[in-house]
XYZ file of C-alpha atoms in Angstrom:
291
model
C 13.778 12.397 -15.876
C 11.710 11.351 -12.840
C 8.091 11.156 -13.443
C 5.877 12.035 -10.814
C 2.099 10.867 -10.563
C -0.473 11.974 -8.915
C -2.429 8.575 -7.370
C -6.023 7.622 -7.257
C -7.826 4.318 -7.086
C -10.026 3.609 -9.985
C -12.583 1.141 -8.422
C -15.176 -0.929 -10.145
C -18.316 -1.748 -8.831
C -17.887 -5.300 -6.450
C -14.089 -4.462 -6.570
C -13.625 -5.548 -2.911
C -15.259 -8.887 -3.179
C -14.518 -11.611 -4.248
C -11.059 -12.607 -3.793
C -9.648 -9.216 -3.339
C -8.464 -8.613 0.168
C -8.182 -5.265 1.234
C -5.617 -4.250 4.176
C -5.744 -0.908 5.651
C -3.426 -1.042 8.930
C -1.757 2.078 10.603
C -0.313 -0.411 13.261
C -1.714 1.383 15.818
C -3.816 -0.628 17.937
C -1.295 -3.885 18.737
C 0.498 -4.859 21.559
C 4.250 -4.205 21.649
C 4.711 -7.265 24.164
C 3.097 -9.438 22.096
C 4.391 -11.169 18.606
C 2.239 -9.279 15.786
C 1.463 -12.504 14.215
C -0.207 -13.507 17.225
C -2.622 -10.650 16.850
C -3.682 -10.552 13.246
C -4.413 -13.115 10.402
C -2.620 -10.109 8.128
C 0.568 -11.048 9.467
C 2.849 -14.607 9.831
C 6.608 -15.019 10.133
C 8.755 -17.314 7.675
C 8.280 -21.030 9.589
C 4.829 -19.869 10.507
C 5.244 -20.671 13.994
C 5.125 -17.263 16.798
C 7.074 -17.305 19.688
C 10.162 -17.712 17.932
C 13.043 -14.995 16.852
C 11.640 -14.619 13.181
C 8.971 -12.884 15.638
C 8.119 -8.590 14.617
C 6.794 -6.050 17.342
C 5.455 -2.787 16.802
C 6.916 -0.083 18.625
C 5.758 3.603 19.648
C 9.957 4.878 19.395
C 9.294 5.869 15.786
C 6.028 5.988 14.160
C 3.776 7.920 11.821
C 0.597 7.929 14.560
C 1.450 6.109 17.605
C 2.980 2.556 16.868
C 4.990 0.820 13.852
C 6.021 -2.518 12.969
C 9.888 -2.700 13.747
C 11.852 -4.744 11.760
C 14.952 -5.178 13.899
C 18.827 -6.065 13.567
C 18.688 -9.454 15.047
C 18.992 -10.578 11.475
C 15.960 -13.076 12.209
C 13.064 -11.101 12.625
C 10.942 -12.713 9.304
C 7.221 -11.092 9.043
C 4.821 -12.070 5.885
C 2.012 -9.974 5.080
C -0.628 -11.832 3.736
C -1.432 -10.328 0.311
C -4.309 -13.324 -0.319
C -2.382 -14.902 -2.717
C -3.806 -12.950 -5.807
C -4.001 -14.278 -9.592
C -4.543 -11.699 -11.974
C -5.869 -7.899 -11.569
C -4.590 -4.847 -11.000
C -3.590 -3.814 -7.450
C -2.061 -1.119 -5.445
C -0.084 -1.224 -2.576
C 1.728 1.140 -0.222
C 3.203 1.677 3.188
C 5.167 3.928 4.718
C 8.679 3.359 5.042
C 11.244 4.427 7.453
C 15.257 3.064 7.127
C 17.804 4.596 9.740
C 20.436 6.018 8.898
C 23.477 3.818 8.545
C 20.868 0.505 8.515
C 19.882 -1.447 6.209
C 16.726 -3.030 4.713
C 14.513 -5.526 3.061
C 11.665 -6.546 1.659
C 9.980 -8.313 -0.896
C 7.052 -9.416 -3.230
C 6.493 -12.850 -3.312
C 3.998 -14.704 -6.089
C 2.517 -16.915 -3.138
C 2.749 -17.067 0.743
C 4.386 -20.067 0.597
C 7.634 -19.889 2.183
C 8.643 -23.579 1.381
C 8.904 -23.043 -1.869
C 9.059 -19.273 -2.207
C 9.146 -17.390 -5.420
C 10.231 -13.630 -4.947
C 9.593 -10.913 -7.981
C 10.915 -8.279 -6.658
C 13.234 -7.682 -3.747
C 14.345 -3.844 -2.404
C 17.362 -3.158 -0.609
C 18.105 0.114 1.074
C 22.192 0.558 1.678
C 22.528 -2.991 0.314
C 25.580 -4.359 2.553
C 26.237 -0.566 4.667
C 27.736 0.365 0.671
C 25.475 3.457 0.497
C 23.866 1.780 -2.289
C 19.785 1.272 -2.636
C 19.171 -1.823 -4.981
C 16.080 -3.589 -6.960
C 16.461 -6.760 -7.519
C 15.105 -9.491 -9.521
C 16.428 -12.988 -7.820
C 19.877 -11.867 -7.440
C 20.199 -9.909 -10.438
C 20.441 -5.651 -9.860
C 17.516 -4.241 -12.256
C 17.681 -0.628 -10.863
C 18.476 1.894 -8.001
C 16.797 4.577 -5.816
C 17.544 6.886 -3.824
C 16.139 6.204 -0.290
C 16.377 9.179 2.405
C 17.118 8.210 5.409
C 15.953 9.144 8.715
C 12.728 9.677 7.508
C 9.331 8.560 6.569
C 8.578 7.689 2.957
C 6.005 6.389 0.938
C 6.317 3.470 -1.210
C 3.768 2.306 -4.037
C 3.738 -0.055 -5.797
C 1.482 -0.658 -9.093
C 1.038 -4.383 -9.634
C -1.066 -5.209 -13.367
C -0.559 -8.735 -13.291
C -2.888 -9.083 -16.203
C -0.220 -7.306 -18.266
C 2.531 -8.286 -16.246
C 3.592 -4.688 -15.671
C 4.553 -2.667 -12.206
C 5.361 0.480 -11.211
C 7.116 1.743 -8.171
C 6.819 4.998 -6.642
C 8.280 6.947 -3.356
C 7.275 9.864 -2.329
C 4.812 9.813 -6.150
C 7.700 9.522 -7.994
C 8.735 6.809 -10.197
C 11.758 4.865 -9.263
C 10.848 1.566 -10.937
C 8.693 0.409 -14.164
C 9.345 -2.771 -15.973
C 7.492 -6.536 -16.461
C 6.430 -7.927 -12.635
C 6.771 -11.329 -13.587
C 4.046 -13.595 -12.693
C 0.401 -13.593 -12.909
C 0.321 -14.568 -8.746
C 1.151 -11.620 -6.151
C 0.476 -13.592 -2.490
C 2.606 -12.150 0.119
C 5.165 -9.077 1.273
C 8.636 -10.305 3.185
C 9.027 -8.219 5.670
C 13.196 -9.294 7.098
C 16.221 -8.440 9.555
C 18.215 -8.612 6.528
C 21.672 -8.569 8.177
C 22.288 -7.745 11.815
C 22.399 -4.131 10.463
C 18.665 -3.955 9.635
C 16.684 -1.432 11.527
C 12.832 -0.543 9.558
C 9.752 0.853 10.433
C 7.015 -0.082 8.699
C 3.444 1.612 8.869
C 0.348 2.103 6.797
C 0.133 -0.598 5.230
C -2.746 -0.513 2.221
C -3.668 -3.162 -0.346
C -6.646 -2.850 -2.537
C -8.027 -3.940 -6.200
C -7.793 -1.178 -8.900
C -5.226 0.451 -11.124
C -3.689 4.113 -11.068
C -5.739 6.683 -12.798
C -4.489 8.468 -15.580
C -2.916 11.650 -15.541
C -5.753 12.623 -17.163
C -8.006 12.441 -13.796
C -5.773 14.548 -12.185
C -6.374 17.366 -14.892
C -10.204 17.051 -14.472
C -9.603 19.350 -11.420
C -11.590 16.222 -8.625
C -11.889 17.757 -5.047
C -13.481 16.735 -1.993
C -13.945 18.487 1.363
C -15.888 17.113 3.997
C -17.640 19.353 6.982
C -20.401 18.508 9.489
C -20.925 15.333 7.593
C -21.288 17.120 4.429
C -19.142 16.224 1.529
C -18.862 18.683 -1.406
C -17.545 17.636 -4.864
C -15.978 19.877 -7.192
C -14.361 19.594 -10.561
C -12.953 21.686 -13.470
C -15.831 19.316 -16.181
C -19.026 17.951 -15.548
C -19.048 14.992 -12.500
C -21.352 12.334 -14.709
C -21.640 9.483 -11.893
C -20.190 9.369 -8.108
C -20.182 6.189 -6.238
C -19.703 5.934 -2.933
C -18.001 2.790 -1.007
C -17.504 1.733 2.526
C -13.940 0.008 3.456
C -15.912 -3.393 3.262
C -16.763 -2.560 -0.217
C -20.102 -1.552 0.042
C -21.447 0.741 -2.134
C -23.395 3.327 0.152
C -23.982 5.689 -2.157
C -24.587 6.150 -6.449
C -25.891 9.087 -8.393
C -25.909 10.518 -11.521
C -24.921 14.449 -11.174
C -24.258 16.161 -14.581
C -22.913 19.356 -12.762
C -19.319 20.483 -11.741
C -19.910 20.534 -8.132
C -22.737 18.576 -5.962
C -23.079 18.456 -2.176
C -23.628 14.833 -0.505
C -25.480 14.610 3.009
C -23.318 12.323 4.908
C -24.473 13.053 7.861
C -26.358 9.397 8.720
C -22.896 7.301 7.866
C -20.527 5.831 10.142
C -17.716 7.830 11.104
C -14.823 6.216 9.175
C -13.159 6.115 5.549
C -14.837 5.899 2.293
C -13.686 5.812 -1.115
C -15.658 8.359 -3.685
C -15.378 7.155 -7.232
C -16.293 9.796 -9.479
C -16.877 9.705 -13.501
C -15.765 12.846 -15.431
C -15.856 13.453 -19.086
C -15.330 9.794 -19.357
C -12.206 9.514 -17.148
C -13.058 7.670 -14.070
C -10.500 7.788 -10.656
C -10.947 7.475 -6.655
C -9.964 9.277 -3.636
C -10.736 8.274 -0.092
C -11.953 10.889 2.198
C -12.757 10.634 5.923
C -15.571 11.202 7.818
């Protein structure tokens, strides 16, 4: 049976320093004209040299908001997204995924961003070869299959512990992979024109330090609504601590409550997206909200 989870960030104070690197990217502010690599230290191709065919381009055809990163069928387009070459710690990533129908796709977790030597854990292929057939691999190896829809958007997570060499892989929230990762180093995402059949979309891309909560958050009852600058807590226990942090990792805000529901003047903060780490009963998990 599919499980499906319900995701939060559990944060720890300092969690985005150090030599976490966080990405947050809806794609959505490049120019399609120019190479994407030329535009942000996130993103390289294979050789490391722009203005070649391994090149990517976002595009406003198909996208989530107004632009994604295209992934073409030129069979050479080669983007890496810098992960910051991690050793050890728990991270999540996600982006949102789009394979057309009848394409095929690629891409791939590497333990460094070294592409002379590269070292791949995991590799996904949507309709592997036009058979119909969506593969996980480990080197060339088939350790499991999912069932991609295509034609649309999907979301893809992926759990990395590389402390206890575990990872978990999610679409939509539900589980499609969950085995060892394989290394203690997670450094880059391939991003490749797999065969002159490739056509992906890529947006949303979203990389930060911190594990998946427990189910057990999710039972707690944790919402947030925000109004006027005004965010309002709520839970089905007592809220014991809520931390508040800025995308740069700042803490902006701590407090002890002791009360099922508080209300947090916002007001005086930056319009943007924070992440509200909250404390319940013991059980501690993170959602971002938006102001």
């Amino acid at each position: 049976m599919k499980k499906i989870y319900i995701l939060a960030v559990a944060l720890v104070a300092f969690a985005f320093t150090g030599t976490s690197q966080i990405i947050e990217d809806d794609m959505d502010f490049y120019d399609n004209a120019i190479d994407i690599s030329s535009q942000s230290p996130t993103f390289d191709n294979w050789s490391g040299t722009s203005g070649t065919t391994e090149d990517g381009f976002t595009t406003d055809v198909i996208a989530i908001g107004i632009k994604s990163l295209l992934i073409g069928n030129n069979a050479t387009s080669d983007v890496i997204l810098q992960a910051g070459n991690q050793n050890g710690g728990q991270y999540t990533f996600s982006f949102d995924y789009y394979v057309a129908d009848g394409a095929t796709g690629f891409y791939g977790l590497m333990e460094t961003n070294d592409t002379g030597t590269p070292v791949f854990t995991l590799t996904f292929y949507p309709n592997q070869g036009g058979a119909g057939v969506d593969e996980i691999r480990v080197g060339t190896g088939v350790v499991g299959t999912f069932d991609m829809p295509k034609d649309t958007w999907v979301k893809m997570t992926h759990l990395i512990d590389l402390d206890a060499d575990t990872i978990v892989v999610l679409m939509d929230g539900v589980e499609i992979y969950n085995d060892a990762y394989g290394s203690t180093l997670f450094g880059a995402v391939d991003l490749w024109s797999v065969d002159g059949s490739c056509e992906n979309y890529f947006d949303n891309f979203f990389l930060d330090e911190g594990i998946l909560a427990t189910e057990s958050f999710d039972a707690k009852g944790f919402v947030t609504s925000m109004r006027n600058g005004q965010l309002t807590l709520s839970a089905n226990e007592v809220i014991d601590t809520v931390a508040i942090y800025n995308m740069l990792g700042q803490e902006v805000y701590n407090s002890k409550l002791g009360a099922t529901s508080a209300i947090i003047n916002m007001s005086s903060y930056a319009n943007g997206t924070y992440i509200v780490r909250a404390s319940i009963n013991g059980t501690v998990g993170s959602i971002k909200v938006i102001k």
